Amino acid sequence: MKRIDTHTITGLLRKHGICPTSQRVKIAMALFSSMTHPSADQLLGAVNSRKAEVSKATVYNTLNLFLEKGLVREVIVDPSKVLYDPNTSDHHHFYDIVTGELSDIDASKVSIPVLPPLPGNRIFDGVDIIIRTRPAAA
Amino acid sequence: MKRIDTHTITGLLRKHGICPTSQRVKIAMALFSSMTHPSADQLLGAVNSRKAEVSKATVYNTLNLFLEKGLVREVIVDPSKVLYDPNTSDHHHFYDIVTGELSDIDASKVSIPVLPPLPGNRIFDGVDIIIRTRPAAA
DNA sequence: TTCGTTGCAAACCCTTTGCACGCAC
DNA sequence: GTGCGTGCAAAGGGTTTGCAACGAA
């Protein structure tokens, strides 16, 4: 649980061209202080843990807005739900296929030496590397 | 469209411990001759293109069975649907984020030089590398 | 007969959408 | 007053499940 103050968050939102309404600030606070990769549903629960403050639709809309504005990244490892990654620096992921746990890998540790030629008339957009693991004990 | 005969498919199914019923053979034929990465829905359409031969539930059940038995791989790039990859050899993917097209990259072209240390008490299961692209023309 | 497989429809879950209300400027 | 943001509920779409019918050994 990282300590993040409201002022930092509102500044961050504004810097990305997002009007910092109270709901958006609450969602951003939950996301950036989590240090994990929460799903929309987990965020909804985190924000409303004390009392209902934000609706489900607003969480989804807000996350899509953050995504569009480059404030968060989407991590797609489980077909049943999308995870959101508050870390936008260059990095990759370990994914435990049994527990569903996701953790970061610094990009410097797994860089690809040579980018293969892109097919057709395409331009590079990014690379996702997911290293799948399983718990060691049977 | 690869040429694949029924006999090859039934042998393949049996080798993986799957009883080759007529529906399963049809689904496997469609999948292995496609040379793309079809979704469950596309396979359903392909198998039933002439007349209804297999139900939707059977397609999903069969694909999950194939997955479990290691006959196909799952490719998760789009949260809205799972794609199935008949190529189980070691390879990775280009994914066009606009058109949704997926194409293979031979593993030798993008190998990771050093595997980073796994977190906690985990064992390696595999690596997925997805190189995202966009069409070049604006 | 017996057990595994199939088909249908309904259930499920996550996510998106439509529309009215509310707040800020 | 105008426009964006929000909440609610309903719709949407892919996937799974329950159960009866079916089919091969």
mmCIF file of C-alpha atoms (C1' of nucleotides) in Angstrom:
data_model
loop_
_atom_site.group_PDB
_atom_site.id
_atom_site.type_symbol
_atom_site.label_atom_id
_atom_site.label_comp_id
_atom_site.label_asym_id
_atom_site.label_seq_id
_atom_site.Cartn_x
_atom_site.Cartn_y
_atom_site.Cartn_z
ATOM 1 C CA MET A 1 0.000 0.000 0.000
ATOM 2 C CA LYS A 2 1.816 3.041 -1.291
ATOM 3 C CA ARG A 3 1.156 6.409 0.271
ATOM 4 C CA ILE A 4 -0.298 8.726 -2.322
ATOM 5 C CA ASP A 5 -1.955 12.023 -1.603
ATOM 6 C CA THR A 6 -4.924 13.513 -3.371
ATOM 7 C CA HIS A 7 -2.948 16.412 -4.657
ATOM 8 C CA THR A 8 -0.513 14.190 -6.518
ATOM 9 C CA ILE A 9 -3.396 12.342 -8.132
ATOM 10 C CA THR A 10 -5.291 15.421 -9.265
ATOM 11 C CA GLY A 11 -2.081 16.746 -10.770
ATOM 12 C CA LEU A 12 -1.507 13.474 -12.582
ATOM 13 C CA LEU A 13 -5.025 13.454 -13.987
ATOM 14 C CA ARG A 14 -4.779 17.042 -15.147
ATOM 15 C CA LYS A 15 -1.422 16.365 -16.768
ATOM 16 C CA HIS A 16 -3.122 13.703 -18.864
ATOM 17 C CA GLY A 17 -5.990 15.969 -19.789
ATOM 18 C CA ILE A 18 -8.512 14.367 -17.462
ATOM 19 C CA CYS A 19 -10.858 16.473 -15.409
ATOM 20 C CA PRO A 20 -10.288 15.286 -11.817
ATOM 21 C CA THR A 21 -13.772 14.637 -10.509
ATOM 22 C CA SER A 22 -14.145 13.140 -7.074
ATOM 23 C CA GLN A 23 -14.989 9.664 -8.419
ATOM 24 C CA ARG A 24 -12.044 9.638 -10.783
ATOM 25 C CA VAL A 25 -9.684 10.679 -8.018
ATOM 26 C CA LYS A 26 -10.968 7.900 -5.764
ATOM 27 C CA ILE A 27 -10.530 5.299 -8.487
ATOM 28 C CA ALA A 28 -7.061 6.575 -9.351
ATOM 29 C CA MET A 29 -6.060 6.554 -5.682
ATOM 30 C CA ALA A 30 -7.148 2.934 -5.315
ATOM 31 C CA LEU A 31 -5.351 1.968 -8.495
ATOM 32 C CA PHE A 32 -2.056 3.734 -7.880
ATOM 33 C CA SER A 33 -1.771 2.763 -4.249
ATOM 34 C CA SER A 34 -2.516 -0.900 -4.889
ATOM 35 C CA MET A 35 0.914 -1.945 -6.210
ATOM 36 C CA THR A 36 -0.790 -4.932 -7.812
ATOM 37 C CA HIS A 37 -2.755 -5.370 -11.009
ATOM 38 C CA PRO A 38 -6.371 -5.065 -9.979
ATOM 39 C CA SER A 39 -9.362 -5.949 -12.090
ATOM 40 C CA ALA A 40 -12.215 -3.519 -12.566
ATOM 41 C CA ASP A 41 -14.222 -5.475 -10.066
ATOM 42 C CA GLN A 42 -11.507 -5.393 -7.414
ATOM 43 C CA LEU A 43 -11.196 -1.653 -7.845
ATOM 44 C CA LEU A 44 -14.917 -1.261 -7.483
ATOM 45 C CA GLY A 45 -14.717 -3.195 -4.233
ATOM 46 C CA ALA A 46 -11.718 -1.234 -2.982
ATOM 47 C CA VAL A 47 -13.312 2.146 -3.629
ATOM 48 C CA ASN A 48 -16.618 1.157 -2.091
ATOM 49 C CA SER A 49 -15.211 -0.872 0.799
ATOM 50 C CA ARG A 50 -16.513 1.521 3.445
ATOM 51 C CA LYS A 51 -19.613 2.771 1.745
ATOM 52 C CA ALA A 52 -20.886 2.954 -1.824
ATOM 53 C CA GLU A 53 -19.138 5.854 -3.460
ATOM 54 C CA VAL A 54 -18.799 4.977 -7.123
ATOM 55 C CA SER A 55 -21.001 2.915 -9.418
ATOM 56 C CA LYS A 56 -19.817 -0.012 -11.486
ATOM 57 C CA ALA A 57 -20.418 1.805 -14.765
ATOM 58 C CA THR A 58 -18.295 4.710 -13.637
ATOM 59 C CA VAL A 59 -15.422 2.399 -12.759
ATOM 60 C CA TYR A 60 -15.475 0.863 -16.204
ATOM 61 C CA ASN A 61 -15.866 4.195 -17.948
ATOM 62 C CA THR A 62 -13.099 5.730 -15.891
ATOM 63 C CA LEU A 63 -10.691 2.863 -16.488
ATOM 64 C CA ASN A 64 -11.293 3.086 -20.215
ATOM 65 C CA LEU A 65 -10.679 6.803 -20.042
ATOM 66 C CA PHE A 66 -7.417 6.287 -18.147
ATOM 67 C CA LEU A 67 -6.402 3.695 -20.709
ATOM 68 C CA GLU A 68 -7.105 6.012 -23.603
ATOM 69 C CA LYS A 69 -5.141 8.803 -21.972
ATOM 70 C CA GLY A 70 -2.162 6.567 -21.265
ATOM 71 C CA LEU A 71 -2.453 6.680 -17.507
ATOM 72 C CA VAL A 72 -2.631 2.916 -17.111
ATOM 73 C CA ARG A 73 -1.945 -0.173 -19.168
ATOM 74 C CA GLU A 74 -4.160 -3.124 -19.804
ATOM 75 C CA VAL A 75 -2.817 -6.580 -19.025
ATOM 76 C CA ILE A 76 -4.544 -9.384 -20.835
ATOM 77 C CA VAL A 77 -3.606 -12.756 -19.425
ATOM 78 C CA ASP A 78 -6.870 -14.235 -18.319
ATOM 79 C CA PRO A 79 -9.677 -14.393 -20.855
ATOM 80 C CA SER A 80 -12.245 -13.925 -18.125
ATOM 81 C CA LYS A 81 -11.129 -10.483 -17.043
ATOM 82 C CA VAL A 82 -8.894 -7.555 -17.842
ATOM 83 C CA LEU A 83 -6.303 -6.387 -15.332
ATOM 84 C CA TYR A 84 -5.075 -2.809 -15.054
ATOM 85 C CA ASP A 85 -1.457 -1.918 -14.520
ATOM 86 C CA PRO A 86 -0.662 1.429 -12.896
ATOM 87 C CA ASN A 87 2.979 1.010 -13.881
ATOM 88 C CA THR A 88 3.360 2.526 -17.340
ATOM 89 C CA SER A 89 7.132 2.217 -17.480
ATOM 90 C CA ASP A 90 8.628 -0.376 -19.782
ATOM 91 C CA HIS A 91 8.242 -3.756 -18.118
ATOM 92 C CA HIS A 92 6.809 -7.218 -18.497
ATOM 93 C CA HIS A 93 5.044 -9.809 -16.349
ATOM 94 C CA PHE A 94 5.210 -13.075 -14.530
ATOM 95 C CA TYR A 95 1.847 -14.770 -14.527
ATOM 96 C CA ASP A 96 1.048 -17.697 -12.279
ATOM 97 C CA ILE A 97 -1.381 -19.806 -14.254
ATOM 98 C CA VAL A 98 -2.759 -21.463 -11.119
ATOM 99 C CA THR A 99 -3.143 -18.633 -8.638
ATOM 100 C CA GLY A 100 -3.603 -15.894 -11.227
ATOM 101 C CA GLU A 101 -0.968 -13.755 -9.523
ATOM 102 C CA LEU A 102 0.765 -11.225 -11.698
ATOM 103 C CA SER A 103 4.079 -9.535 -10.911
ATOM 104 C CA ASP A 104 6.342 -7.144 -12.731
ATOM 105 C CA ILE A 105 9.629 -7.803 -14.492
ATOM 106 C CA ASP A 106 11.868 -4.889 -15.271
ATOM 107 C CA ALA A 107 12.276 -4.508 -19.034
ATOM 108 C CA SER A 108 16.061 -4.569 -18.781
ATOM 109 C CA LYS A 109 15.940 -8.165 -17.575
ATOM 110 C CA VAL A 110 14.104 -9.617 -20.551
ATOM 111 C CA SER A 111 14.776 -7.395 -23.527
ATOM 112 C CA ILE A 112 14.558 -8.976 -26.932
ATOM 113 C CA PRO A 113 17.894 -8.601 -28.746
ATOM 114 C CA VAL A 114 16.539 -8.261 -32.269
ATOM 115 C CA LEU A 115 13.090 -7.256 -33.334
ATOM 116 C CA PRO A 116 11.968 -9.544 -36.138
ATOM 117 C CA PRO A 117 10.832 -7.884 -39.364
ATOM 118 C CA LEU A 118 7.225 -6.775 -39.166
ATOM 119 C CA PRO A 119 4.813 -8.413 -41.598
ATOM 120 C CA GLY A 120 3.197 -6.351 -44.320
ATOM 121 C CA ASN A 121 2.848 -2.623 -44.018
ATOM 122 C CA ARG A 122 2.886 -2.318 -40.263
ATOM 123 C CA ILE A 123 4.521 -0.241 -37.618
ATOM 124 C CA PHE A 124 5.723 -1.296 -34.229
ATOM 125 C CA ASP A 125 3.477 -0.530 -31.303
ATOM 126 C CA GLY A 126 4.880 -2.429 -28.348
ATOM 127 C CA VAL A 127 5.845 -5.797 -26.925
ATOM 128 C CA ASP A 128 4.210 -7.800 -24.189
ATOM 129 C CA ILE A 129 6.166 -10.595 -22.628
ATOM 130 C CA ILE A 130 4.404 -12.911 -20.233
ATOM 131 C CA ILE A 131 6.378 -15.565 -18.424
ATOM 132 C CA ARG A 132 3.968 -18.183 -17.189
ATOM 133 C CA THR A 133 4.754 -20.005 -13.975
ATOM 134 C CA ARG A 134 3.184 -22.615 -11.718
ATOM 135 C CA PRO A 135 3.576 -23.140 -7.978
ATOM 136 C CA ALA A 136 6.486 -25.528 -7.393
ATOM 137 C CA ALA A 137 4.818 -27.815 -4.865
ATOM 138 C CA ALA A 138 2.613 -30.422 -6.517
ATOM 139 C CA MET B 1 -6.011 -24.045 -46.468
ATOM 140 C CA LYS B 2 -3.795 -27.002 -45.714
ATOM 141 C CA ARG B 3 -4.724 -30.439 -46.998
ATOM 142 C CA ILE B 4 -5.335 -32.719 -44.085
ATOM 143 C CA ASP B 5 -7.007 -36.082 -44.292
ATOM 144 C CA THR B 6 -9.358 -37.589 -41.761
ATOM 145 C CA HIS B 7 -7.005 -40.430 -41.011
ATOM 146 C CA THR B 8 -4.234 -38.090 -39.902
ATOM 147 C CA ILE B 9 -6.635 -36.292 -37.602
ATOM 148 C CA THR B 10 -8.059 -39.391 -35.969
ATOM 149 C CA GLY B 11 -4.524 -40.597 -35.346
ATOM 150 C CA LEU B 12 -3.604 -37.269 -33.801
ATOM 151 C CA LEU B 13 -6.629 -37.320 -31.514
ATOM 152 C CA ARG B 14 -5.958 -40.873 -30.411
ATOM 153 C CA LYS B 15 -2.319 -40.074 -29.745
ATOM 154 C CA HIS B 16 -3.496 -37.402 -27.313
ATOM 155 C CA GLY B 17 -5.937 -39.740 -25.633
ATOM 156 C CA ILE B 18 -9.047 -38.271 -27.233
ATOM 157 C CA CYS B 19 -11.774 -40.487 -28.576
ATOM 158 C CA PRO B 20 -12.223 -39.358 -32.211
ATOM 159 C CA THR B 21 -15.941 -38.831 -32.536
ATOM 160 C CA SER B 22 -17.265 -37.412 -35.765
ATOM 161 C CA GLN B 23 -17.844 -33.949 -34.278
ATOM 162 C CA ARG B 24 -14.370 -33.784 -32.797
ATOM 163 C CA VAL B 25 -12.803 -34.816 -36.070
ATOM 164 C CA LYS B 26 -14.734 -32.116 -37.921
ATOM 165 C CA ILE B 27 -13.671 -29.459 -35.446
ATOM 166 C CA ALA B 28 -10.058 -30.603 -35.519
ATOM 167 C CA MET B 29 -10.081 -30.632 -39.334
ATOM 168 C CA ALA B 30 -11.351 -27.068 -39.439
ATOM 169 C CA LEU B 31 -8.808 -25.977 -36.880
ATOM 170 C CA PHE B 32 -5.731 -27.671 -38.323
ATOM 171 C CA SER B 33 -6.450 -26.788 -41.913
ATOM 172 C CA SER B 34 -7.130 -23.135 -41.159
ATOM 173 C CA MET B 35 -3.521 -21.956 -40.810
ATOM 174 C CA THR B 36 -4.828 -18.984 -38.849
ATOM 175 C CA HIS B 37 -5.882 -18.525 -35.244
ATOM 176 C CA PRO B 38 -9.629 -18.949 -35.266
ATOM 177 C CA SER B 39 -11.966 -18.095 -32.433
ATOM 178 C CA ALA B 40 -14.506 -20.607 -31.180
ATOM 179 C CA ASP B 41 -17.170 -18.737 -33.073
ATOM 180 C CA GLN B 42 -15.267 -18.817 -36.353
ATOM 181 C CA LEU B 43 -14.729 -22.536 -35.992
ATOM 182 C CA LEU B 44 -18.409 -23.042 -35.331
ATOM 183 C CA GLY B 45 -19.150 -21.176 -38.534
ATOM 184 C CA ALA B 46 -16.534 -23.070 -40.521
ATOM 185 C CA VAL B 47 -17.773 -26.479 -39.429
ATOM 186 C CA ASN B 48 -21.406 -25.631 -40.043
ATOM 187 C CA SER B 49 -20.891 -23.624 -43.235
ATOM 188 C CA ARG B 50 -22.781 -26.112 -45.398
ATOM 189 C CA LYS B 51 -25.268 -27.417 -42.916
ATOM 190 C CA ALA B 52 -25.532 -27.568 -39.137
ATOM 191 C CA GLU B 53 -23.291 -30.375 -37.983
ATOM 192 C CA VAL B 54 -22.022 -29.399 -34.563
ATOM 193 C CA SER B 55 -23.588 -27.360 -31.795
ATOM 194 C CA LYS B 56 -22.006 -24.348 -30.177
ATOM 195 C CA ALA B 57 -21.644 -26.081 -26.817
ATOM 196 C CA THR B 58 -19.792 -28.964 -28.425
ATOM 197 C CA VAL B 59 -17.359 -26.600 -30.096
ATOM 198 C CA TYR B 60 -16.526 -24.976 -26.763
ATOM 199 C CA ASN B 61 -16.329 -28.280 -24.916
ATOM 200 C CA THR B 62 -14.160 -29.786 -27.625
ATOM 201 C CA LEU B 63 -11.773 -26.846 -27.735
ATOM 202 C CA ASN B 64 -11.348 -26.985 -23.983
ATOM 203 C CA LEU B 65 -10.696 -30.700 -24.259
ATOM 204 C CA PHE B 66 -8.068 -30.128 -26.961
ATOM 205 C CA LEU B 67 -6.498 -27.460 -24.794
ATOM 206 C CA GLU B 68 -6.323 -29.723 -21.789
ATOM 207 C CA LYS B 69 -4.771 -32.500 -23.847
ATOM 208 C CA GLY B 70 -2.167 -30.196 -25.342
ATOM 209 C CA LEU B 71 -3.458 -30.399 -28.892
ATOM 210 C CA VAL B 72 -3.855 -26.665 -29.278
ATOM 211 C CA ARG B 73 -2.751 -23.509 -27.525
ATOM 212 C CA GLU B 74 -4.808 -20.615 -26.360
ATOM 213 C CA VAL B 75 -3.833 -17.142 -27.515
ATOM 214 C CA ILE B 76 -5.119 -14.360 -25.335
ATOM 215 C CA VAL B 77 -4.687 -10.984 -26.968
ATOM 216 C CA ASP B 78 -8.182 -9.624 -27.117
ATOM 217 C CA PRO B 79 -10.222 -9.586 -23.932
ATOM 218 C CA SER B 80 -13.395 -10.110 -25.907
ATOM 219 C CA LYS B 81 -12.502 -13.523 -27.237
ATOM 220 C CA VAL B 82 -10.041 -16.385 -27.039
ATOM 221 C CA LEU B 83 -8.183 -17.512 -30.129
ATOM 222 C CA TYR B 84 -6.945 -21.047 -30.682
ATOM 223 C CA ASP B 85 -3.578 -21.847 -32.151
ATOM 224 C CA PRO B 86 -3.151 -25.201 -33.905
ATOM 225 C CA ASN B 87 0.612 -24.667 -33.932
ATOM 226 C CA THR B 88 1.962 -26.087 -30.702
ATOM 227 C CA SER B 89 5.612 -25.686 -31.602
ATOM 228 C CA ASP B 90 7.594 -23.016 -29.839
ATOM 229 C CA HIS B 91 6.681 -19.676 -31.356
ATOM 230 C CA HIS B 92 5.287 -16.246 -30.629
ATOM 231 C CA HIS B 93 2.920 -13.743 -32.221
ATOM 232 C CA PHE B 94 2.483 -10.501 -34.042
ATOM 233 C CA TYR B 95 -0.813 -8.917 -33.156
ATOM 234 C CA ASP B 96 -2.276 -6.039 -35.117
ATOM 235 C CA ILE B 97 -4.172 -3.989 -32.566
ATOM 236 C CA VAL B 98 -6.384 -2.416 -35.221
ATOM 237 C CA THR B 99 -7.315 -5.281 -37.524
ATOM 238 C CA GLY B 100 -7.008 -8.012 -34.904
ATOM 239 C CA GLU B 101 -4.822 -10.093 -37.225
ATOM 240 C CA LEU B 102 -2.497 -12.524 -35.579
ATOM 241 C CA SER B 103 0.555 -14.112 -37.208
ATOM 242 C CA ASP B 104 3.298 -16.415 -36.050
ATOM 243 C CA ILE B 105 6.906 -15.624 -35.250
ATOM 244 C CA ASP B 106 9.378 -18.449 -35.106
ATOM 245 C CA ALA B 107 10.780 -18.791 -31.590
ATOM 246 C CA SER B 108 14.366 -18.612 -32.850
ATOM 247 C CA LYS B 109 13.794 -15.010 -33.977
ATOM 248 C CA VAL B 110 12.786 -13.599 -30.614
ATOM 249 C CA SER B 111 14.329 -15.775 -27.949
ATOM 250 C CA ILE B 112 14.981 -14.183 -24.598
ATOM 251 C CA PRO B 113 18.681 -14.451 -23.769
ATOM 252 C CA VAL B 114 18.350 -14.806 -20.024
ATOM 253 C CA LEU B 115 15.343 -15.933 -18.076
ATOM 254 C CA PRO B 116 14.926 -13.689 -15.053
ATOM 255 C CA PRO B 117 14.750 -15.393 -11.651
ATOM 256 C CA LEU B 118 11.262 -16.635 -10.884
ATOM 257 C CA PRO B 119 9.537 -15.077 -7.898
ATOM 258 C CA GLY B 120 8.753 -17.198 -4.846
ATOM 259 C CA ASN B 121 8.466 -20.923 -5.070
ATOM 260 C CA ARG B 122 7.516 -21.235 -8.702
ATOM 261 C CA ILE B 123 8.461 -23.254 -11.711
ATOM 262 C CA PHE B 124 8.697 -22.156 -15.290
ATOM 263 C CA ASP B 125 5.775 -23.004 -17.509
ATOM 264 C CA GLY B 126 6.281 -21.058 -20.714
ATOM 265 C CA VAL B 127 6.701 -17.665 -22.316
ATOM 266 C CA ASP B 128 4.311 -15.735 -24.468
ATOM 267 C CA ILE B 129 5.658 -12.860 -26.487
ATOM 268 C CA ILE B 130 3.230 -10.634 -28.311
ATOM 269 C CA ILE B 131 4.550 -7.933 -30.591
ATOM 270 C CA ARG B 132 1.814 -5.416 -31.135
ATOM 271 C CA THR B 133 1.653 -3.588 -34.454
ATOM 272 C CA ARG B 134 -0.552 -1.067 -36.207
ATOM 273 C CA PRO B 135 -1.177 -0.540 -39.915
ATOM 274 C CA ALA B 136 1.408 1.908 -41.256
ATOM 275 C CA ALA B 137 -0.932 4.106 -43.300
ATOM 276 C CA ALA B 138 -2.638 6.748 -41.171
ATOM 277 C "C1'" DT C 1 -26.728 -52.078 -20.898
ATOM 278 C "C1'" DT C 2 -23.587 -48.738 -19.839
ATOM 279 C "C1'" DC C 3 -20.850 -44.857 -20.100
ATOM 280 C "C1'" DG C 4 -19.199 -41.217 -22.569
ATOM 281 C "C1'" DT C 5 -20.698 -37.598 -26.034
ATOM 282 C "C1'" DT C 6 -23.859 -34.347 -27.950
ATOM 283 C "C1'" DG C 7 -27.436 -30.711 -28.337
ATOM 284 C "C1'" DC C 8 -30.294 -27.280 -26.700
ATOM 285 C "C1'" DA C 9 -31.395 -23.664 -23.851
ATOM 286 C "C1'" DA C 10 -30.687 -21.270 -19.979
ATOM 287 C "C1'" DA C 11 -27.455 -19.434 -16.894
ATOM 288 C "C1'" DC C 12 -23.248 -16.728 -16.049
ATOM 289 C "C1'" DC C 13 -20.007 -13.149 -15.891
ATOM 290 C "C1'" DC C 14 -17.696 -9.209 -17.341
ATOM 291 C "C1'" DT C 15 -18.337 -5.200 -19.853
ATOM 292 C "C1'" DT C 16 -20.870 -1.650 -22.423
ATOM 293 C "C1'" DT C 17 -24.816 1.328 -23.329
ATOM 294 C "C1'" DG C 18 -29.053 4.369 -22.888
ATOM 295 C "C1'" DC C 19 -31.023 7.687 -20.540
ATOM 296 C "C1'" DA C 20 -32.229 10.759 -16.851
ATOM 297 C "C1'" DC C 21 -30.316 13.305 -12.999
ATOM 298 C "C1'" DG C 22 -26.923 16.356 -11.021
ATOM 299 C "C1'" DC C 23 -23.169 19.415 -10.583
ATOM 300 C "C1'" DA C 24 -19.931 23.044 -12.240
ATOM 301 C "C1'" DC C 25 -19.076 27.005 -14.844
ATOM 302 C "C1'" DG D 1 -28.623 27.357 -19.081
ATOM 303 C "C1'" DT D 2 -25.349 24.317 -21.130
ATOM 304 C "C1'" DG D 3 -22.417 20.450 -21.090
ATOM 305 C "C1'" DC D 4 -19.979 16.956 -19.102
ATOM 306 C "C1'" DG D 5 -19.914 13.387 -15.568
ATOM 307 C "C1'" DT D 6 -22.459 9.975 -12.935
ATOM 308 C "C1'" DG D 7 -25.670 6.231 -11.557
ATOM 309 C "C1'" DC D 8 -28.817 2.790 -12.416
ATOM 310 C "C1'" DA D 9 -30.612 -0.812 -14.866
ATOM 311 C "C1'" DA D 10 -30.804 -3.245 -18.916
ATOM 312 C "C1'" DA D 11 -28.609 -5.051 -22.846
ATOM 313 C "C1'" DG D 12 -24.799 -7.415 -24.994
ATOM 314 C "C1'" DG D 13 -21.577 -11.086 -26.210
ATOM 315 C "C1'" DG D 14 -18.597 -14.857 -25.351
ATOM 316 C "C1'" DT D 15 -18.412 -18.950 -22.579
ATOM 317 C "C1'" DT D 16 -20.097 -22.561 -19.400
ATOM 318 C "C1'" DT D 17 -23.465 -25.662 -17.436
ATOM 319 C "C1'" DG D 18 -27.597 -28.871 -16.555
ATOM 320 C "C1'" DC D 19 -29.983 -32.275 -18.270
ATOM 321 C "C1'" DA D 20 -32.186 -35.325 -21.442
ATOM 322 C "C1'" DA D 21 -31.369 -37.831 -25.687
ATOM 323 C "C1'" DC D 22 -28.183 -40.364 -28.289
ATOM 324 C "C1'" DG D 23 -24.629 -43.755 -29.832
ATOM 325 C "C1'" DA D 24 -20.888 -46.989 -29.780
ATOM 326 C "C1'" DA D 25 -18.962 -51.092 -27.519
#
